[in-house]
Coordinates of C-alpha atoms in Angstrom, one line a residue:
X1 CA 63.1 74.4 83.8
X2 CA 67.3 74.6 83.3
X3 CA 67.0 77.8 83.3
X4 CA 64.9 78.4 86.5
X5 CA 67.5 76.0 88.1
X6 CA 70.5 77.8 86.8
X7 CA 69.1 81.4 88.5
X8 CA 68.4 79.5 91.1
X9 CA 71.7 78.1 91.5
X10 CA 73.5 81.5 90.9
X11 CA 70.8 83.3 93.1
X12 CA 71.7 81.1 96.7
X13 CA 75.4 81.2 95.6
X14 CA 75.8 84.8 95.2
X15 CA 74.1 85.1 99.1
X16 CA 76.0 82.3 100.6
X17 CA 79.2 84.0 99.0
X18 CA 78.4 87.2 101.3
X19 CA 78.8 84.7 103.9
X20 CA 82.6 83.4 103.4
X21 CA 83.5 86.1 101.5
X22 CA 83.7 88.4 104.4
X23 CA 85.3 85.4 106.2
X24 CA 88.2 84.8 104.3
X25 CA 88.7 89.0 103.9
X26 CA 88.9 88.9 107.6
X27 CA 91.4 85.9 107.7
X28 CA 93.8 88.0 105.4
X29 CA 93.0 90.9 107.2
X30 CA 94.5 89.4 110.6
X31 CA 97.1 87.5 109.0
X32 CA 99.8 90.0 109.1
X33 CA 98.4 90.7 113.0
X34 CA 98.8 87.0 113.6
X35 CA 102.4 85.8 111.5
X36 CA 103.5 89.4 113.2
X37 CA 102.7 89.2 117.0
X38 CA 102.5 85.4 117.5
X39 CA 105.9 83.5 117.4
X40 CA 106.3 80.7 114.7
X41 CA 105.4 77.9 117.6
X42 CA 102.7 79.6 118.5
X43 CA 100.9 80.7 115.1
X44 CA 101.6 76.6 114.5
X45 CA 100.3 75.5 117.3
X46 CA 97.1 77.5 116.5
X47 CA 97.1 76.1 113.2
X48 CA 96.7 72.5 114.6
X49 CA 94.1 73.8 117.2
X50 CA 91.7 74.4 114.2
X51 CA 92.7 71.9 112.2
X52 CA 92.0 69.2 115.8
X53 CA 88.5 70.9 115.8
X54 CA 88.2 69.9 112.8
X55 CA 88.5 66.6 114.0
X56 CA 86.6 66.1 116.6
X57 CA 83.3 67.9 115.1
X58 CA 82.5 65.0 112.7
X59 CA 83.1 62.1 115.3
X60 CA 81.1 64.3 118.0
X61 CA 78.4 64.6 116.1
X62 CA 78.3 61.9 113.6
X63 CA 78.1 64.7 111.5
X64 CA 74.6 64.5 112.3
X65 CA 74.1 68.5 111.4
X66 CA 74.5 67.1 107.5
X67 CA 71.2 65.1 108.0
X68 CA 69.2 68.4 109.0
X69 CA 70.5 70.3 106.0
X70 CA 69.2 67.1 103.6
X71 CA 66.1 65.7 105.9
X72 CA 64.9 69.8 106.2
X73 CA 65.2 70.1 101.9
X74 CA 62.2 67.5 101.7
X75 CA 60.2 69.2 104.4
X76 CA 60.3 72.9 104.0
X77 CA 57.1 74.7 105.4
X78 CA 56.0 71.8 107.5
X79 CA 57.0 73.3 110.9
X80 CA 55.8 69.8 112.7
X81 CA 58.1 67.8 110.7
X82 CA 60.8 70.1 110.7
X83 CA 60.2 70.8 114.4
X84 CA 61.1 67.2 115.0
X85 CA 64.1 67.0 112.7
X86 CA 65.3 69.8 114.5
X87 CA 64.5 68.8 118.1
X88 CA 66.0 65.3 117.8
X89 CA 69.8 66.8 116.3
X90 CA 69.5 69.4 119.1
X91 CA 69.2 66.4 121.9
X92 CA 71.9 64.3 120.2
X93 CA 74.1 66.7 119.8
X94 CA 74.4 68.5 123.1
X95 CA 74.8 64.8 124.6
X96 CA 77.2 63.5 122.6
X97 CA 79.1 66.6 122.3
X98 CA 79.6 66.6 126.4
X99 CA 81.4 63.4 125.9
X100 CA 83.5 64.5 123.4
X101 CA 84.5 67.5 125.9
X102 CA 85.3 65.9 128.8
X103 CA 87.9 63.6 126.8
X104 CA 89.2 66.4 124.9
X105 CA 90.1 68.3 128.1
X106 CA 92.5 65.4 129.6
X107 CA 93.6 65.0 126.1
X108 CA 95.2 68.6 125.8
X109 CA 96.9 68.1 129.4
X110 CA 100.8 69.5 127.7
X111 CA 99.0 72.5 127.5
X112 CA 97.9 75.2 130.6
X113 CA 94.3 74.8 132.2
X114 CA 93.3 78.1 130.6
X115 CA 93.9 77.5 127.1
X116 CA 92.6 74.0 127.3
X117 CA 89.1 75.6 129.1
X118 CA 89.3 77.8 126.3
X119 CA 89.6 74.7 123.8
X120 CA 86.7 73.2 125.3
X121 CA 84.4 75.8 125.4
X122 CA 85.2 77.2 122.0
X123 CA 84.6 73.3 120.3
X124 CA 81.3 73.0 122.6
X125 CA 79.9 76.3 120.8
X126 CA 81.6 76.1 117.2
X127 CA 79.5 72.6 117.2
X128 CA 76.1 74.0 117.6
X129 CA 77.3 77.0 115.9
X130 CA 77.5 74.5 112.5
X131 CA 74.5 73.0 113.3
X132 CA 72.5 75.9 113.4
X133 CA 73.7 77.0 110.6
X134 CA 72.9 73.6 108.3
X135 CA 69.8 74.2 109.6
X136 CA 68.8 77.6 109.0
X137 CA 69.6 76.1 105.1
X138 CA 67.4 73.2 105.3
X139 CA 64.9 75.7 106.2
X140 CA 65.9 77.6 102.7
X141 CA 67.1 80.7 105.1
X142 CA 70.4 80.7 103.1
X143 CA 70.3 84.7 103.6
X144 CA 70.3 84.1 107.4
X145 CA 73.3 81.3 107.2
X146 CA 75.3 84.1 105.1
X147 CA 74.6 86.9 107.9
X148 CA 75.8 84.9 110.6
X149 CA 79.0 84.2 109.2
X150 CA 79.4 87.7 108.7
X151 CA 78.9 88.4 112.2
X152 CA 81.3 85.7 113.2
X153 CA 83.6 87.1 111.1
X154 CA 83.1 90.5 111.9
X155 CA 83.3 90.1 115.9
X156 CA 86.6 87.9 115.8
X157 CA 88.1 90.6 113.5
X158 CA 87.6 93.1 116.4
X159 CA 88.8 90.5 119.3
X160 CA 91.6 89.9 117.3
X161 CA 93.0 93.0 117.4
X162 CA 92.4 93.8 120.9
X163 CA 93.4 90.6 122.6
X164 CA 96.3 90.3 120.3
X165 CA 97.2 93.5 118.7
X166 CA 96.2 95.3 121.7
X167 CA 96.8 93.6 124.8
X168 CA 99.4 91.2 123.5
X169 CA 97.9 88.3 124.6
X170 CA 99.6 86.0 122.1
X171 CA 97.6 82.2 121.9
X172 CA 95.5 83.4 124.5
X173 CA 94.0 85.9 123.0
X174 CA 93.6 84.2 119.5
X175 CA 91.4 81.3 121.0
X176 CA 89.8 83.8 123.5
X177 CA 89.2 86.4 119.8
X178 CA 87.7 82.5 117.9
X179 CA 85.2 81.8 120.9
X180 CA 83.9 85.3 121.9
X181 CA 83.1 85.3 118.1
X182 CA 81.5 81.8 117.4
X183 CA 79.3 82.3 120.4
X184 CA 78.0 85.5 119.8
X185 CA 77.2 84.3 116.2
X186 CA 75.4 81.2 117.4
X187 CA 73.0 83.7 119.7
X188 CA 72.2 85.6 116.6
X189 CA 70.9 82.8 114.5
X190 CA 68.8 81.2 117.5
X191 CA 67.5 84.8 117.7
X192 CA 67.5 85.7 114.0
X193 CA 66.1 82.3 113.2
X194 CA 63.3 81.5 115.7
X195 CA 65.1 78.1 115.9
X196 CA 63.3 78.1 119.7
X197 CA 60.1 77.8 118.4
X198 CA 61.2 74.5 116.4
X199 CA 62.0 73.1 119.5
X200 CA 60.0 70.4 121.4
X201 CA 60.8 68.0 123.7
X202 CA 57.8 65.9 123.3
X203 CA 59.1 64.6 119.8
X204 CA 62.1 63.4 120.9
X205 CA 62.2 59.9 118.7
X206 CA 65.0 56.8 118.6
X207 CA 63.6 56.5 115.3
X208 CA 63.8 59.8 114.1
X209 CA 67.3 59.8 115.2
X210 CA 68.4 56.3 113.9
X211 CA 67.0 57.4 110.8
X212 CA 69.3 60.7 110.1
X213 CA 72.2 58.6 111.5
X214 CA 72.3 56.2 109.2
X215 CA 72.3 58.7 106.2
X216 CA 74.9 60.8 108.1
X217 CA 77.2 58.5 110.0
X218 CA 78.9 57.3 106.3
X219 CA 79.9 61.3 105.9
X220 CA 82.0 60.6 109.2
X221 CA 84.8 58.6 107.5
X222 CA 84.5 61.2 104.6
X223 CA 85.0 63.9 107.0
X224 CA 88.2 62.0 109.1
X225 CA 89.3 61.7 105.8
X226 CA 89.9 65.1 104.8
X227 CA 90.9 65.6 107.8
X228 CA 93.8 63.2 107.6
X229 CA 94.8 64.8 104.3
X230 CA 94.5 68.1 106.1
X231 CA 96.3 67.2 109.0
X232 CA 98.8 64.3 107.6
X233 CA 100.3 66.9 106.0
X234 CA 100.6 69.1 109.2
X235 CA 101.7 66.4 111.3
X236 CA 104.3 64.9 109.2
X237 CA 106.1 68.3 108.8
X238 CA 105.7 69.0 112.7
X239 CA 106.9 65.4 113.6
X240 CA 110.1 65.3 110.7
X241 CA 110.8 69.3 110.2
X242 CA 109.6 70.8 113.3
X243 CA 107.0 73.2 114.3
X244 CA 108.2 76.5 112.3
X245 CA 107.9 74.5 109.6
X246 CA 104.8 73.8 110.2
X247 CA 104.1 77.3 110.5
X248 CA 105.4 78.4 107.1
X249 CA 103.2 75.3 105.5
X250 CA 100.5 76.8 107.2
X251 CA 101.2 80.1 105.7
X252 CA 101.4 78.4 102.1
X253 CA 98.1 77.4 102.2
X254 CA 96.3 81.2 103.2
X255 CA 96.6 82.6 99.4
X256 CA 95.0 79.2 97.8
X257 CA 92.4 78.7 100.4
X258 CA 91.5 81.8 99.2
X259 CA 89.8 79.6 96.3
X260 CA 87.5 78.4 98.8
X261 CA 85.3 81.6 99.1
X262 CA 83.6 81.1 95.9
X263 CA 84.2 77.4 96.1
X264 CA 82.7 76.5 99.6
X265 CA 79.5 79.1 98.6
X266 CA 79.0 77.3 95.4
X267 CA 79.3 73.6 96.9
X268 CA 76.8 74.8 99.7
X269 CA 74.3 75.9 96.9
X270 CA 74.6 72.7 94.6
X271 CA 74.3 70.7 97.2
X272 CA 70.9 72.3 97.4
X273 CA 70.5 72.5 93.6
X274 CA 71.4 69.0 92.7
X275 CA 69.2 67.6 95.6
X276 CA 66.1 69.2 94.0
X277 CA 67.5 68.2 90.2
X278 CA 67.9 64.2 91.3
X279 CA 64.0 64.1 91.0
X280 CA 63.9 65.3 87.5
X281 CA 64.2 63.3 84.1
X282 CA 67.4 65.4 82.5
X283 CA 68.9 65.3 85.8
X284 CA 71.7 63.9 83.3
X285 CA 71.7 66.2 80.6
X286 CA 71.7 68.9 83.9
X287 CA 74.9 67.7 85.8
X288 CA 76.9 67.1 82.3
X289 CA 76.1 70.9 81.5
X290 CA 76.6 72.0 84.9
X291 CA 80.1 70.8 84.7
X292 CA 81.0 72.1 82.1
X293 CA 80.2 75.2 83.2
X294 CA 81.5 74.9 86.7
X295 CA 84.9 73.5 85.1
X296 CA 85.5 77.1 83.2
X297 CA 84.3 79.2 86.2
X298 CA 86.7 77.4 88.3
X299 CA 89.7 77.7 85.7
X300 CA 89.1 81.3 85.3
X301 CA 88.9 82.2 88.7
X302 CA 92.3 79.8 90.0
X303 CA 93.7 81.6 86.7
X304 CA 92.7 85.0 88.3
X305 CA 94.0 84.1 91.9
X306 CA 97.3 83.0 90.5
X307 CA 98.2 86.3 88.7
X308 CA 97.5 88.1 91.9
X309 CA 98.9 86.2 94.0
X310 CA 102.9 87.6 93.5
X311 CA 101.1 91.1 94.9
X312 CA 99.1 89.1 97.9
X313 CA 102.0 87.3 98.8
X314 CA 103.9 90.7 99.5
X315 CA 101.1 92.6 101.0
X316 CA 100.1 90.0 103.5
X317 CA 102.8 88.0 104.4
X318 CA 104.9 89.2 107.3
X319 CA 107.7 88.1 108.5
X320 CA 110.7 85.0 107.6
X321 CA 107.9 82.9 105.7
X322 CA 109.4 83.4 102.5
X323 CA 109.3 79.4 101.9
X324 CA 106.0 79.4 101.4
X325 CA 105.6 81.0 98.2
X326 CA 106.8 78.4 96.7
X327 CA 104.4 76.3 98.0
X328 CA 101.5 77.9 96.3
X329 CA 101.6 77.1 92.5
X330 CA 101.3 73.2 94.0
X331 CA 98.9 73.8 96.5
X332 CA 96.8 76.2 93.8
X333 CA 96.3 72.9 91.8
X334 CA 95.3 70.9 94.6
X335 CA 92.8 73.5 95.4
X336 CA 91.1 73.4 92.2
X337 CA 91.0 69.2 91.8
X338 CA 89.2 69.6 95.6
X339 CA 86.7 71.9 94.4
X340 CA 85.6 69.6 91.5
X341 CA 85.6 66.3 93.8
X342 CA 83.5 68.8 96.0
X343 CA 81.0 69.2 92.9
X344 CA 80.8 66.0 92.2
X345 CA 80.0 64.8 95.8
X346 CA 77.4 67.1 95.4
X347 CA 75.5 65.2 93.4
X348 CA 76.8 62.0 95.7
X349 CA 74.6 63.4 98.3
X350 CA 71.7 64.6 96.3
X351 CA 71.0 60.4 95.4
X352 CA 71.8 59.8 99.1
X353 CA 75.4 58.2 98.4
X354 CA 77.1 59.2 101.2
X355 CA 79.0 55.8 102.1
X356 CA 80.2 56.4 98.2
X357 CA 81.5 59.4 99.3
X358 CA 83.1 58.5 102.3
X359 CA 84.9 55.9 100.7
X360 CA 86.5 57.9 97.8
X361 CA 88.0 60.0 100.5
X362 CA 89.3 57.4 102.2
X363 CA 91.3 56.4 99.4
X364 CA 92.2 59.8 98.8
X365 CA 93.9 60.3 102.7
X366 CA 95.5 57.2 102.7
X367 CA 96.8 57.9 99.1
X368 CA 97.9 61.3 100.8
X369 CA 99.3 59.8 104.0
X370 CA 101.6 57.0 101.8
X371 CA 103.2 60.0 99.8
X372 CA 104.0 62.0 102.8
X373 CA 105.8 59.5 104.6
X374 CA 107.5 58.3 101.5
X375 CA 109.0 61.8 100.2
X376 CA 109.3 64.1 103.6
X377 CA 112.7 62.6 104.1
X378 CA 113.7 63.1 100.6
X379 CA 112.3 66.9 99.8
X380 CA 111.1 68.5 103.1
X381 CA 107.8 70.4 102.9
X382 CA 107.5 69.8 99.5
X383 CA 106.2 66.2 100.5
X384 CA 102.6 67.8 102.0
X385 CA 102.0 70.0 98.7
X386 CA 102.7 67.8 96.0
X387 CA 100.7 64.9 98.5
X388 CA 97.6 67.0 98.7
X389 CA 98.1 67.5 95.1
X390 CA 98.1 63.9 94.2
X391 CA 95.0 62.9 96.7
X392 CA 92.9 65.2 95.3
X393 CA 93.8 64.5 91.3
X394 CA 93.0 61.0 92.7
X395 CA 89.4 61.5 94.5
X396 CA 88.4 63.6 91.1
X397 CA 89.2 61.5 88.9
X398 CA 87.4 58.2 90.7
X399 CA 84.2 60.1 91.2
X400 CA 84.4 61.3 87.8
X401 CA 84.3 57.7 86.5
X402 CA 82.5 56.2 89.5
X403 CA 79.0 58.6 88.9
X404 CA 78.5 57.1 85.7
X405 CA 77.5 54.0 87.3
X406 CA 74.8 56.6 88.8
X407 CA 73.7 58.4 85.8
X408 CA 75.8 59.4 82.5
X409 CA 77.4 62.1 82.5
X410 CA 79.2 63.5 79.6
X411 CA 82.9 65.0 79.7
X412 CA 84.7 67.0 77.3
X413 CA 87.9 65.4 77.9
X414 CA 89.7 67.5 75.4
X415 CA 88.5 70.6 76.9
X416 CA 88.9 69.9 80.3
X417 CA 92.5 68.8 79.2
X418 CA 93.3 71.8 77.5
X419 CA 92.0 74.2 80.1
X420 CA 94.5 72.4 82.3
X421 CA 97.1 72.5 80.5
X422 CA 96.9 76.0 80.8
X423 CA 96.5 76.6 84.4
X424 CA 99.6 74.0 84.6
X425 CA 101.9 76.1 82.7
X426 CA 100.6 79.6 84.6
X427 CA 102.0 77.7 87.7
X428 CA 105.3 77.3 86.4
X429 CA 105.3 80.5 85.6
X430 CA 104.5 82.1 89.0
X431 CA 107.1 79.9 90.5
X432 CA 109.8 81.4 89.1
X433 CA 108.7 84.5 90.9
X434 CA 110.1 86.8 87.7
X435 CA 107.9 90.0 87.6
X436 CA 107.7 89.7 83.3
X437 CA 106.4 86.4 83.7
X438 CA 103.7 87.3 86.7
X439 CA 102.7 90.4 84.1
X440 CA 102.7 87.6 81.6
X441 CA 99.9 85.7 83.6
X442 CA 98.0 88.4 84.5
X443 CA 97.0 88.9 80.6
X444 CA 96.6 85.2 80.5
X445 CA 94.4 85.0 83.5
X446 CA 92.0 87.8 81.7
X447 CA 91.6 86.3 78.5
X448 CA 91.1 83.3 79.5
X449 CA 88.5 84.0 82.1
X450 CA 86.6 86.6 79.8
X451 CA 86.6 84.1 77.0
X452 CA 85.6 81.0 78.7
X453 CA 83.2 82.1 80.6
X454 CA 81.5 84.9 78.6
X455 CA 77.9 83.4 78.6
X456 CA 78.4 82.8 82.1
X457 CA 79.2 86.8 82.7
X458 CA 76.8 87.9 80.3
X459 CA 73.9 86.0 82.7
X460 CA 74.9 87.0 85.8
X461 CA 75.3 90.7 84.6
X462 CA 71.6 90.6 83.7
X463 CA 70.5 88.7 86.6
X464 CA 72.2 91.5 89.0
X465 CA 70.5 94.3 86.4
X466 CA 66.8 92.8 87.0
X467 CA 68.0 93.1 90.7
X468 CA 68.9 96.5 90.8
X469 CA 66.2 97.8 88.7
X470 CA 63.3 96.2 91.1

């Protein structure tokens, strides 16, 4: 049964990786397009575009599109009962979401009447762009979720270098390149994905809706949350430092998101994973092994990231953001303490916790908001990495202790210690930016990836095997 799981588990991340792998290889692909043809204002005023969609997608939708991914798990191959899942996000959505526009267009009115039509119709689309997407992985068509994201991807990787590159159509065009992109992407899944056919009217249901709410509507906080520690950061260094400041924080943060292609693939398929496990009787025994083993997967990969990141950092980084480098060695270790509070909301949501998660991030952005204000004055950017840093230490270690009030899990403090330790002192050494010392880490990253993780390696290589020989 642990095993099935396991290859499970492996099988959907591997897919959903093809889906924000290509993602984030576009991202890098257009940052030297974007830091080179936008002007530092600009390029941070993109920056808090996203980051306000961001925003208002949770409190437009009540983050709704999170109920259909859970609710679809325990109906899968009953189109009737998925039909009306389906229907009743659909309705609520494309109501509430009209709201949301019309007060987000008079929000925006500093900037001009075409950027902030753009604004509008590119947060209208990117909503049901994410729903339809949490659905087509309730409905276990995780393939389907991975293809549209590559065709996302794909498209604004094109607009981008023809509205910007191009045409040099600055802001403009990088807004114009995100919406083209997301709506193209949402036709293909309602066409790849019959979603029409789950559509009908007739079971439109208060109930139904009620019900999905009040599992989702705790996820909102959770979501405003991040958000704040997300933006706080961005907001704090606009409103103390100025905008170009902003923009070279912003550039800090491209190489460590990186993290987040095998990290957001993975949290997708545990959520999945864990949901299924909750139901067993060594769910336990199951989430103590699984993080143990997600624990050396992650250390050997940030390891990995951080001895290539001296040769990223010259490749992709145009321009006067040289600042931001050493940014990174903070922000990498913030990265890795989000990915494992991500794991272990994971298994949150799998016992339907949500309001548990929502309030361990809550104490995370405030913890994050406190430290911003208090050290921005004191040492400048600094403030937002080492804050994000702290928040996230935080959140893990809370949900560490506060899930074994759920079930027991185990932890290998000394190990999980050690292995820290480790990655601790590979981040001093990158920040001296010395090339002895990034050679240094580079034989430390592959040691200590190969020899944590061999088991690990040895399974997937076999799994892939079985794959190619069929």
């Amino acid at each position: 049964m642990s095993s099935h799981r396991e290859k499970s588990l492996v099988k959907n991340t591997l897919i959903i990786s093809l889906g924000t792998f290509l993602p984030r290889l576009t991202s890098i692909i257009t940052l030297p397009i974007l830091t080179a043809f936008l002007t530092n204002a600009e390029y941070g005023t993109l920056d808090l575009i996203n980051t306000l969609v961001s925003l208002l997608l949770p409190v437009a939708t009540l983050q709704i599109q999170l109920a259909a991914f859970r609710f679809l798990i325990d109906h899968r191959n009953k189109h009737e009962k998925s039909s009306k899942i389906i229907t009743n996000i659909v309705v609520f959505i494309a109501a509430t979401s009209l709201i949301t526009l019309t007060i987000l267009f008079f929000s925006l009115h500093l900037l001009s009447i075409k950027i902030r039509v753009l604004i509008c119709l590119y947060f209208f689309i990117d909503i049901f762009y994410i729903t339809l997407q949490q659905i087509a992985r309730g409905l276990s068509k995780n393939r389907l979720y991975s293809e549209s994201a590559i065709v996302q991807s794909l498209i604004n990787l094109f607009m981008l270098i023809l509205t910007v590159y191009y045409f040099d159509s600055g802001l403009l065009g990088a807004i114009l390149s995100l919406f083209s992109a997301t709506l193209l992407a949402t036709i293909f899944l309602i066409t790849r994905g019959q979603i029409i056919s789950f559509i009908n009217f007739k079971l439109i249901s208060k109930t139904t809706i009620k019900k999905m709410i009040s599992y989702s509507w705790p996820m909102v906080p959770n979501s405003l949350s991040l958000w704040v520690v997300n933006l706080s950061d961005r907001l704090i260094i606009t409103g103390f430092l100025g905008i170009e400041a902003n923009a070279i924080y912003a550039v800090s943060n491209k190489i460590p998101s990186l993290f987040s292609i095998v990290q957001t693939a993975f949290v997708f398929a545990w959520q999945e994973s864990a949901s299924i496990a909750s139901k067993d009787e060594d769910s336990a025994a199951y989430y103590t092994s699984m993080f143990d083993n997600v624990y050396c997967v992650l250390i050997g990969l940030m390891s990995l990231l951080i001895a290539v990141t001296p040769i990223l950092f010259s490749l992709l980084i145009q321009g006067e953001y040289e600042a931001s480098y050493y940014q990174m060695p903070i922000l990498f270790l913030g990265m890795l303490f989000s990915s494992l509070s991500s794991f272990m909301g994971g298994i949150y949501i799998a016992y339907l916790k949500t309001k548990s998660v929502g309030v361990t991030t809550i104490g995370a952005a405030l913890l994050n908001l406190t430290i911003n204000i208090l050290l921005v004055n004191h040492i400048g950017i600094y403030a937002a990495s080492i804050s994000t840093l702290v928040s996230y230490l935080g959140l893990l270690i809370f949900r560490m202790i506060d899930l074994r009030k759920i079930l027991k899990i185990n932890y290998n403090w000394t190990k999980v210690s050690f292995l820290l330790g480790i990655l601790i002192f590979m981040s001093i050494l990158s920040y001296q930016k010395i090339n002895i010392l990034n050679l240094v880490n580079a034989v430390i990253a592959i040691v200590l990836t190969v020899s944590i993780n061999l088991k690990t390696l040895i399974g997937i290589k076999n799994l892939l095997m079985k794959k190619l020989k069929r």
